[in-house]
mmCIF file of C-alpha atoms and ligand atoms in Angstrom:
data_model
loop_
_atom_site.group_PDB
_atom_site.id
_atom_site.type_symbol
_atom_site.label_atom_id
_atom_site.label_comp_id
_atom_site.label_asym_id
_atom_site.label_seq_id
_atom_site.Cartn_x
_atom_site.Cartn_y
_atom_site.Cartn_z
ATOM 1 C CA UNK A 1 1.481 84.223 -9.073
ATOM 2 C CA UNK A 2 -0.323 83.650 -12.364
ATOM 3 C CA UNK A 3 2.156 85.981 -14.068
ATOM 4 C CA UNK A 4 5.052 83.959 -12.760
ATOM 5 C CA UNK A 5 3.462 80.825 -14.150
ATOM 6 C CA UNK A 6 3.199 82.447 -17.580
ATOM 7 C CA UNK A 7 6.831 83.516 -17.440
ATOM 8 C CA UNK A 8 7.979 80.092 -16.389
ATOM 9 C CA UNK A 9 6.115 78.664 -19.327
ATOM 10 C CA UNK A 10 7.250 81.255 -21.820
ATOM 11 C CA UNK A 11 8.016 78.703 -24.503
ATOM 12 C CA UNK A 12 4.537 77.253 -24.281
ATOM 13 C CA UNK A 13 3.107 80.733 -24.430
ATOM 14 C CA UNK A 14 5.060 81.428 -27.623
ATOM 15 C CA UNK A 15 3.764 78.261 -29.299
ATOM 16 C CA UNK A 16 0.222 79.274 -28.395
ATOM 17 C CA UNK A 17 0.894 82.457 -30.337
ATOM 18 C CA UNK A 18 1.435 80.499 -33.574
ATOM 19 C CA UNK A 19 -2.062 79.338 -34.427
ATOM 20 C CA UNK A 20 -1.078 76.958 -37.207
ATOM 21 C CA UNK A 21 1.740 75.238 -35.297
ATOM 22 C CA UNK A 22 -0.428 75.050 -32.188
ATOM 23 C CA UNK A 23 -3.306 73.509 -34.161
ATOM 24 C CA UNK A 24 -1.014 70.876 -35.668
ATOM 25 C CA UNK A 25 0.466 70.018 -32.262
ATOM 26 C CA UNK A 26 -2.998 69.804 -30.682
ATOM 27 C CA UNK A 27 -4.240 67.477 -33.419
ATOM 28 C CA UNK A 28 -1.153 65.300 -32.946
ATOM 29 C CA UNK A 29 -1.755 65.098 -29.191
ATOM 30 C CA UNK A 30 -5.381 64.112 -29.739
ATOM 31 C CA UNK A 31 -4.359 61.515 -32.329
ATOM 32 C CA UNK A 32 -1.939 59.849 -29.928
ATOM 33 C CA UNK A 33 -4.638 59.790 -27.250
ATOM 34 C CA UNK A 34 -7.117 58.309 -29.709
ATOM 35 C CA UNK A 35 -4.760 55.519 -30.745
ATOM 36 C CA UNK A 36 -4.035 54.667 -27.108
ATOM 37 C CA UNK A 37 -7.769 54.521 -26.344
ATOM 38 C CA UNK A 38 -8.734 52.561 -29.448
ATOM 39 C CA UNK A 39 -5.950 50.000 -29.684
ATOM 40 C CA UNK A 40 -7.352 47.753 -26.911
ATOM 41 C CA UNK A 41 -10.725 47.676 -28.659
ATOM 42 C CA UNK A 42 -9.130 46.101 -31.715
ATOM 43 C CA UNK A 43 -7.093 43.664 -29.642
ATOM 44 C CA UNK A 44 -9.971 42.672 -27.422
ATOM 45 C CA UNK A 45 -11.142 39.983 -29.838
ATOM 46 C CA UNK A 46 -8.260 37.755 -28.738
ATOM 47 C CA UNK A 47 -9.182 38.166 -25.090
ATOM 48 C CA UNK A 48 -12.715 37.064 -25.836
ATOM 49 C CA UNK A 49 -11.837 33.665 -27.289
ATOM 50 C CA UNK A 50 -13.800 31.190 -25.174
ATOM 51 C CA UNK A 51 -11.867 28.995 -22.733
ATOM 52 C CA UNK A 52 -11.452 25.412 -23.872
ATOM 53 C CA UNK A 53 -14.461 23.462 -22.666
ATOM 54 C CA UNK A 54 -16.876 26.385 -22.871
ATOM 55 C CA UNK A 55 -19.824 25.391 -25.046
ATOM 56 C CA UNK A 56 -22.561 27.695 -26.303
ATOM 57 C CA UNK A 57 -25.988 27.274 -24.620
ATOM 58 C CA UNK A 58 -28.064 24.287 -25.641
ATOM 59 C CA UNK A 59 -31.487 25.153 -27.149
ATOM 60 C CA UNK A 60 -33.231 24.400 -23.822
ATOM 61 C CA UNK A 61 -30.743 26.583 -21.957
ATOM 62 C CA UNK A 62 -31.402 29.400 -24.449
ATOM 63 C CA UNK A 63 -35.105 29.070 -23.616
ATOM 64 C CA UNK A 64 -34.296 29.093 -19.887
ATOM 65 C CA UNK A 65 -32.091 32.132 -20.276
ATOM 66 C CA UNK A 66 -34.957 33.959 -21.980
ATOM 67 C CA UNK A 67 -37.162 33.163 -18.967
ATOM 68 C CA UNK A 68 -34.468 34.444 -16.609
ATOM 69 C CA UNK A 69 -34.491 37.703 -18.597
ATOM 70 C CA UNK A 70 -38.306 37.809 -18.845
ATOM 71 C CA UNK A 71 -38.723 37.420 -15.100
ATOM 72 C CA UNK A 72 -36.065 40.025 -14.352
ATOM 73 C CA UNK A 73 -33.965 37.721 -12.180
ATOM 74 C CA UNK A 74 -30.934 39.848 -13.045
ATOM 75 C CA UNK A 75 -32.471 42.730 -11.098
ATOM 76 C CA UNK A 76 -31.550 40.881 -7.899
ATOM 77 C CA UNK A 77 -28.814 38.469 -8.991
ATOM 78 C CA UNK A 78 -25.428 39.145 -10.524
ATOM 79 C CA UNK A 79 -23.566 36.548 -12.548
ATOM 80 C CA UNK A 80 -20.057 37.803 -12.094
ATOM 81 C CA UNK A 81 -17.660 36.851 -9.338
ATOM 82 C CA UNK A 82 -15.041 39.504 -8.701
ATOM 83 C CA UNK A 83 -11.418 38.679 -7.788
ATOM 84 C CA UNK A 84 -11.752 39.502 -4.080
ATOM 85 C CA UNK A 85 -11.046 36.935 -1.431
ATOM 86 C CA UNK A 86 -14.474 37.115 0.202
ATOM 87 C CA UNK A 87 -16.123 36.480 -3.179
ATOM 88 C CA UNK A 88 -13.803 33.596 -4.025
ATOM 89 C CA UNK A 89 -14.531 31.974 -0.689
ATOM 90 C CA UNK A 90 -18.265 32.391 -1.036
ATOM 91 C CA UNK A 91 -18.829 31.781 -4.734
ATOM 92 C CA UNK A 92 -15.719 30.082 -6.176
ATOM 93 C CA UNK A 93 -13.243 31.109 -8.883
ATOM 94 C CA UNK A 94 -13.763 34.615 -10.244
ATOM 95 C CA UNK A 95 -15.461 35.056 -13.594
ATOM 96 C CA UNK A 96 -13.203 35.583 -16.626
ATOM 97 C CA UNK A 97 -14.058 37.175 -19.997
ATOM 98 C CA UNK A 98 -13.074 34.003 -21.845
ATOM 99 C CA UNK A 99 -15.532 32.043 -19.726
ATOM 100 C CA UNK A 100 -18.425 34.331 -20.632
ATOM 101 C CA UNK A 101 -17.521 34.686 -24.310
ATOM 102 C CA UNK A 102 -20.959 33.382 -25.326
ATOM 103 C CA UNK A 103 -22.905 35.727 -23.021
ATOM 104 C CA UNK A 104 -25.160 37.631 -25.415
ATOM 105 C CA UNK A 105 -26.664 39.747 -23.980
ATOM 106 C CA UNK A 106 -24.508 39.488 -20.871
ATOM 107 C CA UNK A 107 -26.237 39.115 -17.496
ATOM 108 C CA UNK A 108 -23.324 40.103 -15.260
ATOM 109 C CA UNK A 109 -25.588 42.492 -13.404
ATOM 110 C CA UNK A 110 -24.618 45.123 -10.885
ATOM 111 C CA UNK A 111 -27.005 44.471 -8.018
ATOM 112 C CA UNK A 112 -27.087 41.665 -5.488
ATOM 113 C CA UNK A 113 -30.262 41.604 -3.484
ATOM 114 C CA UNK A 114 -29.778 37.837 -3.724
ATOM 115 C CA UNK A 115 -26.489 35.953 -4.056
ATOM 116 C CA UNK A 116 -24.358 35.795 -7.198
ATOM 117 C CA UNK A 117 -25.449 32.958 -9.475
ATOM 118 C CA UNK A 118 -22.403 32.675 -11.753
ATOM 119 C CA UNK A 119 -21.546 29.234 -10.304
ATOM 120 C CA UNK A 120 -24.866 28.045 -8.953
ATOM 121 C CA UNK A 121 -24.898 25.140 -11.466
ATOM 122 C CA UNK A 122 -24.750 21.800 -9.638
ATOM 123 C CA UNK A 123 -24.952 23.418 -6.198
ATOM 124 C CA UNK A 124 -28.442 21.995 -5.602
ATOM 125 C CA UNK A 125 -30.485 19.129 -7.078
ATOM 126 C CA UNK A 126 -33.033 20.107 -9.781
ATOM 127 C CA UNK A 127 -35.886 19.555 -7.342
ATOM 128 C CA UNK A 128 -34.463 22.173 -4.985
ATOM 129 C CA UNK A 129 -34.815 24.774 -7.787
ATOM 130 C CA UNK A 130 -38.361 23.625 -8.570
ATOM 131 C CA UNK A 131 -39.391 24.032 -4.937
ATOM 132 C CA UNK A 132 -37.423 27.266 -4.536
ATOM 133 C CA UNK A 133 -39.066 28.864 -7.585
ATOM 134 C CA UNK A 134 -42.531 27.737 -6.483
ATOM 135 C CA UNK A 135 -41.980 29.185 -3.018
ATOM 136 C CA UNK A 136 -38.506 30.421 -1.970
ATOM 137 C CA UNK A 137 -39.487 30.210 1.718
ATOM 138 C CA UNK A 138 -39.913 26.438 1.415
ATOM 139 C CA UNK A 139 -36.173 25.901 0.819
ATOM 140 C CA UNK A 140 -34.709 29.109 2.242
ATOM 141 C CA UNK A 141 -36.536 30.207 5.403
ATOM 142 C CA UNK A 142 -36.924 34.005 5.634
ATOM 143 C CA UNK A 143 -36.012 34.435 1.944
ATOM 144 C CA UNK A 144 -37.187 37.729 0.470
ATOM 145 C CA UNK A 145 -37.129 36.331 -3.059
ATOM 146 C CA UNK A 146 -40.558 36.487 -4.717
ATOM 147 C CA UNK A 147 -42.276 33.195 -5.692
ATOM 148 C CA UNK A 148 -42.627 32.273 -9.381
ATOM 149 C CA UNK A 149 -45.323 29.541 -9.223
ATOM 150 C CA UNK A 150 -46.452 30.085 -12.822
ATOM 151 C CA UNK A 151 -43.154 28.641 -14.056
ATOM 152 C CA UNK A 152 -44.444 25.236 -12.900
ATOM 153 C CA UNK A 153 -47.743 25.523 -14.775
ATOM 154 C CA UNK A 154 -47.008 27.465 -17.954
ATOM 155 C CA UNK A 155 -46.084 25.446 -21.023
ATOM 156 C CA UNK A 156 -42.718 26.205 -22.599
ATOM 157 C CA UNK A 157 -43.044 28.231 -25.775
ATOM 158 C CA UNK A 158 -40.523 26.727 -28.172
ATOM 159 C CA UNK A 159 -41.966 28.168 -31.401
ATOM 160 C CA UNK A 160 -39.492 31.004 -31.625
ATOM 161 C CA UNK A 161 -36.480 28.998 -30.497
ATOM 162 C CA UNK A 162 -35.014 28.335 -33.970
ATOM 163 C CA UNK A 163 -35.222 32.054 -34.744
ATOM 164 C CA UNK A 164 -33.522 32.889 -31.461
ATOM 165 C CA UNK A 165 -30.722 30.414 -32.127
ATOM 166 C CA UNK A 166 -30.279 31.878 -35.607
ATOM 167 C CA UNK A 167 -30.032 35.351 -34.098
ATOM 168 C CA UNK A 168 -27.437 34.145 -31.582
ATOM 169 C CA UNK A 169 -25.467 32.588 -34.440
ATOM 170 C CA UNK A 170 -25.501 35.928 -36.238
ATOM 171 C CA UNK A 171 -23.802 37.541 -33.253
ATOM 172 C CA UNK A 172 -21.121 34.860 -33.076
ATOM 173 C CA UNK A 173 -22.348 31.724 -31.295
ATOM 174 C CA UNK A 174 -21.093 28.703 -33.257
ATOM 175 C CA UNK A 175 -24.368 26.804 -33.776
ATOM 176 C CA UNK A 176 -24.699 24.254 -36.563
ATOM 177 C CA UNK A 177 -27.639 24.232 -39.015
ATOM 178 C CA UNK A 178 -28.810 21.054 -37.348
ATOM 179 C CA UNK A 179 -28.986 22.730 -33.926
ATOM 180 C CA UNK A 180 -30.781 25.774 -35.340
ATOM 181 C CA UNK A 181 -33.306 23.828 -37.414
ATOM 182 C CA UNK A 182 -34.089 21.238 -34.742
ATOM 183 C CA UNK A 183 -33.930 23.597 -31.787
ATOM 184 C CA UNK A 184 -37.389 22.740 -30.456
ATOM 185 C CA UNK A 185 -36.879 18.965 -30.748
ATOM 186 C CA UNK A 186 -33.442 19.166 -29.085
ATOM 187 C CA UNK A 187 -34.909 21.285 -26.302
ATOM 188 C CA UNK A 188 -37.726 18.775 -25.734
ATOM 189 C CA UNK A 189 -35.268 15.887 -25.553
ATOM 190 C CA UNK A 190 -33.132 17.627 -22.922
ATOM 191 C CA UNK A 191 -36.277 18.638 -21.023
ATOM 192 C CA UNK A 192 -37.387 14.982 -20.902
ATOM 193 C CA UNK A 193 -34.064 14.021 -19.314
ATOM 194 C CA UNK A 194 -34.256 16.777 -16.710
ATOM 195 C CA UNK A 195 -37.918 16.049 -15.956
ATOM 196 C CA UNK A 196 -37.047 12.375 -15.402
ATOM 197 C CA UNK A 197 -34.278 13.392 -12.990
ATOM 198 C CA UNK A 198 -36.755 15.610 -11.122
ATOM 199 C CA UNK A 199 -39.066 12.611 -10.742
ATOM 200 C CA UNK A 200 -36.125 10.496 -9.509
ATOM 201 C CA UNK A 201 -35.464 13.142 -6.882
ATOM 202 C CA UNK A 202 -39.059 12.759 -5.674
ATOM 203 C CA UNK A 203 -40.577 15.661 -7.607
ATOM 204 C CA UNK A 204 -43.809 15.865 -9.617
ATOM 205 C CA UNK A 205 -44.137 13.959 -12.882
ATOM 206 C CA UNK A 206 -45.576 16.653 -15.113
ATOM 207 C CA UNK A 207 -42.813 19.174 -15.719
ATOM 208 C CA UNK A 208 -41.276 18.007 -19.021
ATOM 209 C CA UNK A 209 -43.004 20.719 -21.048
ATOM 210 C CA UNK A 210 -43.205 23.369 -18.321
ATOM 211 C CA UNK A 211 -41.157 26.543 -18.232
ATOM 212 C CA UNK A 212 -39.488 25.574 -14.960
ATOM 213 C CA UNK A 213 -37.583 22.776 -16.713
ATOM 214 C CA UNK A 214 -35.945 25.217 -19.136
ATOM 215 C CA UNK A 215 -35.036 27.533 -16.264
ATOM 216 C CA UNK A 216 -33.556 24.636 -14.276
ATOM 217 C CA UNK A 217 -31.491 23.604 -17.334
ATOM 218 C CA UNK A 218 -30.113 27.131 -17.531
ATOM 219 C CA UNK A 219 -29.403 27.477 -13.794
ATOM 220 C CA UNK A 220 -27.734 24.062 -13.553
ATOM 221 C CA UNK A 221 -25.387 24.981 -16.355
ATOM 222 C CA UNK A 222 -24.132 28.241 -14.803
ATOM 223 C CA UNK A 223 -20.421 28.212 -14.045
ATOM 224 C CA UNK A 224 -19.892 24.558 -14.867
ATOM 225 C CA UNK A 225 -17.661 25.223 -17.896
ATOM 226 C CA UNK A 226 -14.253 26.826 -18.340
ATOM 227 C CA UNK A 227 -13.719 28.278 -14.861
ATOM 228 C CA UNK A 228 -10.385 29.970 -14.090
ATOM 229 C CA UNK A 229 -7.716 27.601 -12.814
ATOM 230 C CA UNK A 230 -6.929 27.435 -9.120
ATOM 231 C CA UNK A 231 -3.488 28.937 -9.826
ATOM 232 C CA UNK A 232 -5.057 32.027 -11.392
ATOM 233 C CA UNK A 233 -7.433 32.384 -8.483
ATOM 234 C CA UNK A 234 -4.624 32.052 -5.937
ATOM 235 C CA UNK A 235 -2.628 34.792 -7.692
ATOM 236 C CA UNK A 236 -5.599 37.142 -7.731
ATOM 237 C CA UNK A 237 -6.584 36.551 -4.140
ATOM 238 C CA UNK A 238 -3.014 37.022 -2.861
ATOM 239 C CA UNK A 239 -2.270 40.135 -4.852
ATOM 240 C CA UNK A 240 -4.875 42.563 -3.717
ATOM 241 C CA UNK A 241 -8.498 42.769 -2.921
ATOM 242 C CA UNK A 242 -9.621 43.406 0.618
ATOM 243 C CA UNK A 243 -9.536 40.456 2.983
ATOM 244 C CA UNK A 244 -12.831 39.497 4.643
HETATM 245 C C1 HEC B 1 -36.332 40.627 -5.122
HETATM 246 C C2 HEC B 1 -35.054 40.047 -5.417
HETATM 247 C C3 HEC B 1 -34.986 38.699 -6.106
HETATM 248 C C4 HEC B 1 -35.474 38.359 -7.346
HETATM 249 C C5 HEC B 1 -36.266 39.222 -8.324
HETATM 250 C C6 HEC B 1 -35.031 37.029 -7.604
HETATM 251 N N1 HEC B 1 -34.301 36.550 -6.547
HETATM 252 FE FE1 HEC B 1 -33.375 34.753 -6.422
HETATM 253 N N2 HEC B 1 -32.787 35.163 -4.526
HETATM 254 C C7 HEC B 1 -33.045 36.343 -3.856
HETATM 255 C C8 HEC B 1 -32.575 36.200 -2.483
HETATM 256 C C9 HEC B 1 -32.675 37.259 -1.408
HETATM 257 C C10 HEC B 1 -32.013 34.917 -2.355
HETATM 258 C C11 HEC B 1 -31.377 34.246 -1.102
HETATM 259 C C12 HEC B 1 -32.440 33.499 -0.301
HETATM 260 C C13 HEC B 1 -32.994 32.321 -1.057
HETATM 261 O O1 HEC B 1 -32.284 31.331 -1.252
HETATM 262 O O2 HEC B 1 -34.173 32.392 -1.469
HETATM 263 C C14 HEC B 1 -32.158 34.303 -3.671
HETATM 264 C C15 HEC B 1 -31.676 33.022 -3.990
HETATM 265 C C16 HEC B 1 -31.704 32.465 -5.248
HETATM 266 C C17 HEC B 1 -31.070 31.222 -5.617
HETATM 267 C C18 HEC B 1 -30.219 30.349 -4.716
HETATM 268 C C19 HEC B 1 -28.788 30.847 -4.760
HETATM 269 C C20 HEC B 1 -27.849 30.119 -3.845
HETATM 270 O O3 HEC B 1 -26.640 30.089 -4.169
HETATM 271 O O4 HEC B 1 -28.288 29.592 -2.818
HETATM 272 C C21 HEC B 1 -31.354 31.008 -6.933
HETATM 273 C C22 HEC B 1 -30.914 29.828 -7.788
HETATM 274 C C23 HEC B 1 -32.178 32.100 -7.388
HETATM 275 N N3 HEC B 1 -32.360 32.975 -6.333
HETATM 276 C C24 HEC B 1 -32.701 32.225 -8.656
HETATM 277 C C25 HEC B 1 -33.552 33.241 -9.045
HETATM 278 C C26 HEC B 1 -34.215 33.267 -10.331
HETATM 279 C C27 HEC B 1 -34.059 32.235 -11.411
HETATM 280 C C28 HEC B 1 -34.981 34.408 -10.345
HETATM 281 C C29 HEC B 1 -35.930 34.858 -11.422
HETATM 282 C C30 HEC B 1 -36.974 33.924 -11.803
HETATM 283 C C31 HEC B 1 -34.759 35.095 -9.085
HETATM 284 N N4 HEC B 1 -33.898 34.345 -8.331
HETATM 285 C C32 HEC B 1 -35.316 36.317 -8.759
HETATM 286 C C33 HEC B 1 -33.632 37.466 -4.373
HETATM 287 C C34 HEC B 1 -34.256 37.551 -5.608
#
């Protein structure tokens, strides 16, 4: 059987017998493969242009994002909605690359012990998040999420914020000098606004400089900018993906 295969491929066999020709042909084949693999990497820049309306994180949101990373929230929460109907119905429009163009480092995640958070922004009032972080069981009975009560007592550390913003600018986020230099002051101003809203919602009046306020700013921003249009979502949900 093997012999027959060799006979049927006699021409190939002959080429294999010419080391130089065979080497040249092999290199050519590899080169074509390499170009095919690499070309998308060079084109990908266009795909990553942010959607209109997508703004880079504000300084306070950068601080909140750092807390999200520090506390390891991404071990239980993804931030990426896939184009399957059950996800669209539960979480909203699927996440697009252009929408997450400013995600550095990205927090898409791969594990969902808790729900996806890509569009949690605006889903609850600030106070809900404060209570939920202090004790998840107080807002979500039977929740297995751990409590993070220290976020309500620890003071926000804004000393390194300008440096962080500068670093983010180096990797492509379009921050102005003014935003970088005044990062801490801008963060404090936004925190004051959020803290006042928490008080309006009946929450405690001492959170303006606490870590929780930065985290709330970050969470409330998630998915509120540059979502895919309903038309795009309809196409994706009709053209594949398992139904619930
Ligand atoms: C051990 C896994 C785990 C970790 C770690 C975790 N969570 Fe959760 N989270 C959950 C689960 C489970 C739920 C669903 C029940 C609930 O609402 O508490 C949830 C719910 C949430 C919700 C509400 C989502 C919605 O759409 O209702 C938010 C917001 C949230 N978590 C934020 C965080 C943040 C911020 C952190 C880090 C400080 C964090 N979580 C860490 C498991 C986790």
